[in-house]
Amino acid sequence: MAAGRLIIKTEFLPTKYRGYMLPLSQVFWLAGSLLIIGLASVVIPTVGWRWLIRIASIPGIVLILAFKFIPESARFNVSTGNTQAALATLERIAKMNRSVMPEGRLVEPTLKKRGRFADLLDAKYLRTTLQIWVIWLGISFAYYGVILASAEMLERDLVCGSQSESEVVVTVGVSEESQSPCHCHMFAPSDYQTMIISTIGEIALNPLNILGINFLGRRLSLSITMGCTAVFFLLLNICTSSAGLIGFLFMLRALVAANFNTIYIYTAEVYPTTMRALGLGTSGSLCRIGAMVAPFISQVLMSASLLGALCLFSSVCVVCAISAFTLPIETKGRALQQVK
């Protein structure tokens, strides 16, 4: 869903505005994140987490009804030969802007077939595709790792790099041999406040991210933010106060959000129209793999070795930073490509 909305916005926006408008859409992602945290702080202590899931599913149902009002990309319609639908979309846009369509006719490019998976691995895009996949996997791994690690550190009180001495013991049955340590407990109001503050970090670097994307370029900007993400993962192991922990989590959330902004824009720009949805779709699949692996590190490995988990997150970010810096194509100021 996220990839689809980004593709449509990318194909509707002029080249000079893409680097500004696409990162600003992060505001709505942030609003949703803050809403679910606030909702959780009210619903979980009263009626439980199951009701939180039910309530959070409602916007998804509403979106199904809203999709019919979203126009199809004119670029896509033209690339598939459906020029009449493309013209209808452009006329609708002109009417909304109280303008008129320019004179002339919409020329259909010579296109024999739509993009295929094999095209992503064609010699022209092979290196770009492989490096993008590595970056997407790593960014998703770091993003969800930060979210889950922050909850884990708050729950286990892992502020100074060692497990809290106070362990909650849950008795199962009557025998002492059946006792097992468990760190699970309900979040306090202060924990929700910490999560809200760190989540606000997702928009904190937006102005700098926009400047970096538009003046330094997509590759260098992504390389810098990924490198800084690696550093801040290691800083989480420093013995610090609660305020220091919140500060590190705040910066990490800001950096991982900036990483996502940049790679979304780059991936949408680097592929031609016939391959754009396919490129973002396959990248999104790698993104899901990174999201699936993150809990095993941030919640399983971290319980055994905080430093080991943080070093792994940091190492992945370093690999992504190098991959971003060495991407073969810079898309800053580059018009969207229509055909391969």
PDB file of N, CA, C and O in Angstrom, residues 17 41 51 66 72 81 84 91 95 105 131 156 176 183 186 199 201 232 252 261 275 293 297 310 314-315 322 333:
ATOM      1  N   TYR A  17       9.682  19.233  -7.642  1.00  0.00           N
ATOM      2  CA  TYR A  17       8.949  19.199  -6.371  1.00  0.00           C
ATOM      3  C   TYR A  17       9.031  17.855  -5.655  1.00  0.00           C
ATOM      4  O   TYR A  17       8.659  17.753  -4.498  1.00  0.00           O
ATOM      5  N   SER A  41      -2.159   3.646  24.983  1.00  0.00           N
ATOM      6  CA  SER A  41      -2.048   4.069  26.383  1.00  0.00           C
ATOM      7  C   SER A  41      -3.405   4.118  27.079  1.00  0.00           C
ATOM      8  O   SER A  41      -3.490   4.011  28.305  1.00  0.00           O
ATOM      9  N   TRP A  51      -8.645  -5.315  21.846  1.00  0.00           N
ATOM     10  CA  TRP A  51      -9.490  -4.206  21.407  1.00  0.00           C
ATOM     11  C   TRP A  51      -8.671  -3.150  20.661  1.00  0.00           C
ATOM     12  O   TRP A  51      -9.181  -2.484  19.750  1.00  0.00           O
ATOM     13  N   ALA A  66     -12.090   4.286   0.018  1.00  0.00           N
ATOM     14  CA  ALA A  66     -11.496   5.521  -0.493  1.00  0.00           C
ATOM     15  C   ALA A  66     -10.694   5.303  -1.775  1.00  0.00           C
ATOM     16  O   ALA A  66     -10.460   6.242  -2.533  1.00  0.00           O
ATOM     17  N   GLU A  72      -6.007   6.910 -11.484  1.00  0.00           N
ATOM     18  CA  GLU A  72      -4.893   6.110 -11.978  1.00  0.00           C
ATOM     19  C   GLU A  72      -3.828   7.042 -12.558  1.00  0.00           C
ATOM     20  O   GLU A  72      -4.130   8.132 -13.053  1.00  0.00           O
ATOM     21  N   GLY A  81      -0.763   2.138 -23.297  1.00  0.00           N
ATOM     22  CA  GLY A  81      -1.523   2.423 -24.506  1.00  0.00           C
ATOM     23  C   GLY A  81      -2.921   2.932 -24.271  1.00  0.00           C
ATOM     24  O   GLY A  81      -3.671   3.171 -25.230  1.00  0.00           O
ATOM     25  N   GLN A  84      -6.799   7.305 -23.746  1.00  0.00           N
ATOM     26  CA  GLN A  84      -8.080   7.943 -23.422  1.00  0.00           C
ATOM     27  C   GLN A  84      -8.244   8.094 -21.907  1.00  0.00           C
ATOM     28  O   GLN A  84      -8.673   9.142 -21.412  1.00  0.00           O
ATOM     29  N   GLU A  91      -7.523  15.842 -17.782  1.00  0.00           N
ATOM     30  CA  GLU A  91      -8.606  16.828 -17.858  1.00  0.00           C
ATOM     31  C   GLU A  91      -9.233  17.057 -16.480  1.00  0.00           C
ATOM     32  O   GLU A  91      -9.614  18.183 -16.136  1.00  0.00           O
ATOM     33  N   LYS A  95      -9.275  20.603 -14.544  1.00  0.00           N
ATOM     34  CA  LYS A  95     -10.525  21.165 -14.024  1.00  0.00           C
ATOM     35  C   LYS A  95     -10.390  21.520 -12.545  1.00  0.00           C
ATOM     36  O   LYS A  95     -10.849  22.574 -12.096  1.00  0.00           O
ATOM     37  N   ARG A 105      -1.874  16.613 -28.937  1.00  0.00           N
ATOM     38  CA  ARG A 105      -2.373  15.277 -28.645  1.00  0.00           C
ATOM     39  C   ARG A 105      -1.347  14.506 -27.828  1.00  0.00           C
ATOM     40  O   ARG A 105      -0.148  14.801 -27.873  1.00  0.00           O
ATOM     41  N   GLN A 131      21.837  -3.585  -5.209  1.00  0.00           N
ATOM     42  CA  GLN A 131      22.201  -2.666  -4.129  1.00  0.00           C
ATOM     43  C   GLN A 131      20.959  -2.057  -3.471  1.00  0.00           C
ATOM     44  O   GLN A 131      20.929  -1.866  -2.245  1.00  0.00           O
ATOM     45  N   ARG A 156      12.718  -3.826  30.003  1.00  0.00           N
ATOM     46  CA  ARG A 156      13.745  -4.490  30.788  1.00  0.00           C
ATOM     47  C   ARG A 156      14.665  -3.514  31.514  1.00  0.00           C
ATOM     48  O   ARG A 156      15.589  -3.934  32.195  1.00  0.00           O
ATOM     49  N   GLU A 176       8.408 -24.898  43.123  1.00  0.00           N
ATOM     50  CA  GLU A 176       9.410 -23.867  42.872  1.00  0.00           C
ATOM     51  C   GLU A 176      10.168 -24.163  41.584  1.00  0.00           C
ATOM     52  O   GLU A 176      10.700 -23.265  40.942  1.00  0.00           O
ATOM     53  N   HIS A 183      10.055 -10.913  32.180  1.00  0.00           N
ATOM     54  CA  HIS A 183      10.238  -9.471  32.315  1.00  0.00           C
ATOM     55  C   HIS A 183       9.009  -8.695  31.861  1.00  0.00           C
ATOM     56  O   HIS A 183       9.018  -7.482  31.837  1.00  0.00           O
ATOM     57  N   MET A 186       3.120  -4.359  32.281  1.00  0.00           N
ATOM     58  CA  MET A 186       2.402  -3.289  31.599  1.00  0.00           C
ATOM     59  C   MET A 186       3.255  -2.023  31.557  1.00  0.00           C
ATOM     60  O   MET A 186       3.952  -1.707  32.520  1.00  0.00           O
ATOM     61  N   THR A 199       9.035   8.875  18.879  1.00  0.00           N
ATOM     62  CA  THR A 199       8.329   8.795  17.602  1.00  0.00           C
ATOM     63  C   THR A 199       8.290  10.152  16.905  1.00  0.00           C
ATOM     64  O   THR A 199       8.395  10.230  15.672  1.00  0.00           O
ATOM     65  N   GLY A 201      10.514  12.090  16.771  1.00  0.00           N
ATOM     66  CA  GLY A 201      11.801  12.203  16.092  1.00  0.00           C
ATOM     67  C   GLY A 201      11.732  11.865  14.619  1.00  0.00           C
ATOM     68  O   GLY A 201      12.594  12.291  13.834  1.00  0.00           O
ATOM     69  N   PHE A 232      24.538   5.873  16.090  1.00  0.00           N
ATOM     70  CA  PHE A 232      23.577   6.011  17.190  1.00  0.00           C
ATOM     71  C   PHE A 232      23.116   4.670  17.738  1.00  0.00           C
ATOM     72  O   PHE A 232      22.737   4.577  18.904  1.00  0.00           O
ATOM     73  N   LEU A 252      17.595   8.250  16.662  1.00  0.00           N
ATOM     74  CA  LEU A 252      17.527   7.043  15.841  1.00  0.00           C
ATOM     75  C   LEU A 252      16.242   7.010  15.016  1.00  0.00           C
ATOM     76  O   LEU A 252      16.270   6.669  13.828  1.00  0.00           O
ATOM     77  N   ASN A 261      12.608   7.817   3.743  1.00  0.00           N
ATOM     78  CA  ASN A 261      12.226   8.878   2.811  1.00  0.00           C
ATOM     79  C   ASN A 261      13.081   8.847   1.557  1.00  0.00           C
ATOM     80  O   ASN A 261      12.591   8.911   0.429  1.00  0.00           O
ATOM     81  N   MET A 275       8.580  -0.241 -15.148  1.00  0.00           N
ATOM     82  CA  MET A 275       9.207  -1.085 -14.135  1.00  0.00           C
ATOM     83  C   MET A 275       9.083  -0.502 -12.732  1.00  0.00           C
ATOM     84  O   MET A 275       9.503  -1.130 -11.763  1.00  0.00           O
ATOM     85  N   VAL A 293      12.948 -10.228  10.421  1.00  0.00           N
ATOM     86  CA  VAL A 293      14.177 -10.615  11.124  1.00  0.00           C
ATOM     87  C   VAL A 293      14.410  -9.742  12.358  1.00  0.00           C
ATOM     88  O   VAL A 293      14.937 -10.210  13.377  1.00  0.00           O
ATOM     89  N   ILE A 297      16.335 -10.138  16.650  1.00  0.00           N
ATOM     90  CA  ILE A 297      17.537  -9.459  17.148  1.00  0.00           C
ATOM     91  C   ILE A 297      17.199  -8.539  18.309  1.00  0.00           C
ATOM     92  O   ILE A 297      17.859  -8.564  19.352  1.00  0.00           O
ATOM     93  N   LEU A 310      23.156  -4.574  19.263  1.00  0.00           N
ATOM     94  CA  LEU A 310      23.398  -3.223  18.751  1.00  0.00           C
ATOM     95  C   LEU A 310      24.506  -3.221  17.702  1.00  0.00           C
ATOM     96  O   LEU A 310      24.428  -2.485  16.711  1.00  0.00           O
ATOM     97  N   SER A 314      24.168  -1.991  13.867  1.00  0.00           N
ATOM     98  CA  SER A 314      25.114  -0.996  13.374  1.00  0.00           C
ATOM     99  C   SER A 314      25.861  -1.491  12.139  1.00  0.00           C
ATOM    100  O   SER A 314      26.051  -0.751  11.170  1.00  0.00           O
ATOM    101  N   SER A 315      26.263  -2.755  12.139  1.00  0.00           N
ATOM    102  CA  SER A 315      26.999  -3.322  11.003  1.00  0.00           C
ATOM    103  C   SER A 315      26.151  -3.333   9.744  1.00  0.00           C
ATOM    104  O   SER A 315      26.636  -3.016   8.643  1.00  0.00           O
ATOM    105  N   ILE A 322      27.512   2.078   2.657  1.00  0.00           N
ATOM    106  CA  ILE A 322      28.469   1.845   1.566  1.00  0.00           C
ATOM    107  C   ILE A 322      27.722   1.561   0.264  1.00  0.00           C
ATOM    108  O   ILE A 322      28.085   2.071  -0.807  1.00  0.00           O
ATOM    109  N   GLY A 333      17.295  15.672  -9.864  1.00  0.00           N
ATOM    110  CA  GLY A 333      17.046  16.475 -11.052  1.00  0.00           C
ATOM    111  C   GLY A 333      16.793  15.683 -12.311  1.00  0.00           C
ATOM    112  O   GLY A 333      16.731  16.244 -13.410  1.00  0.00           O
TER     113      GLY A 333
END
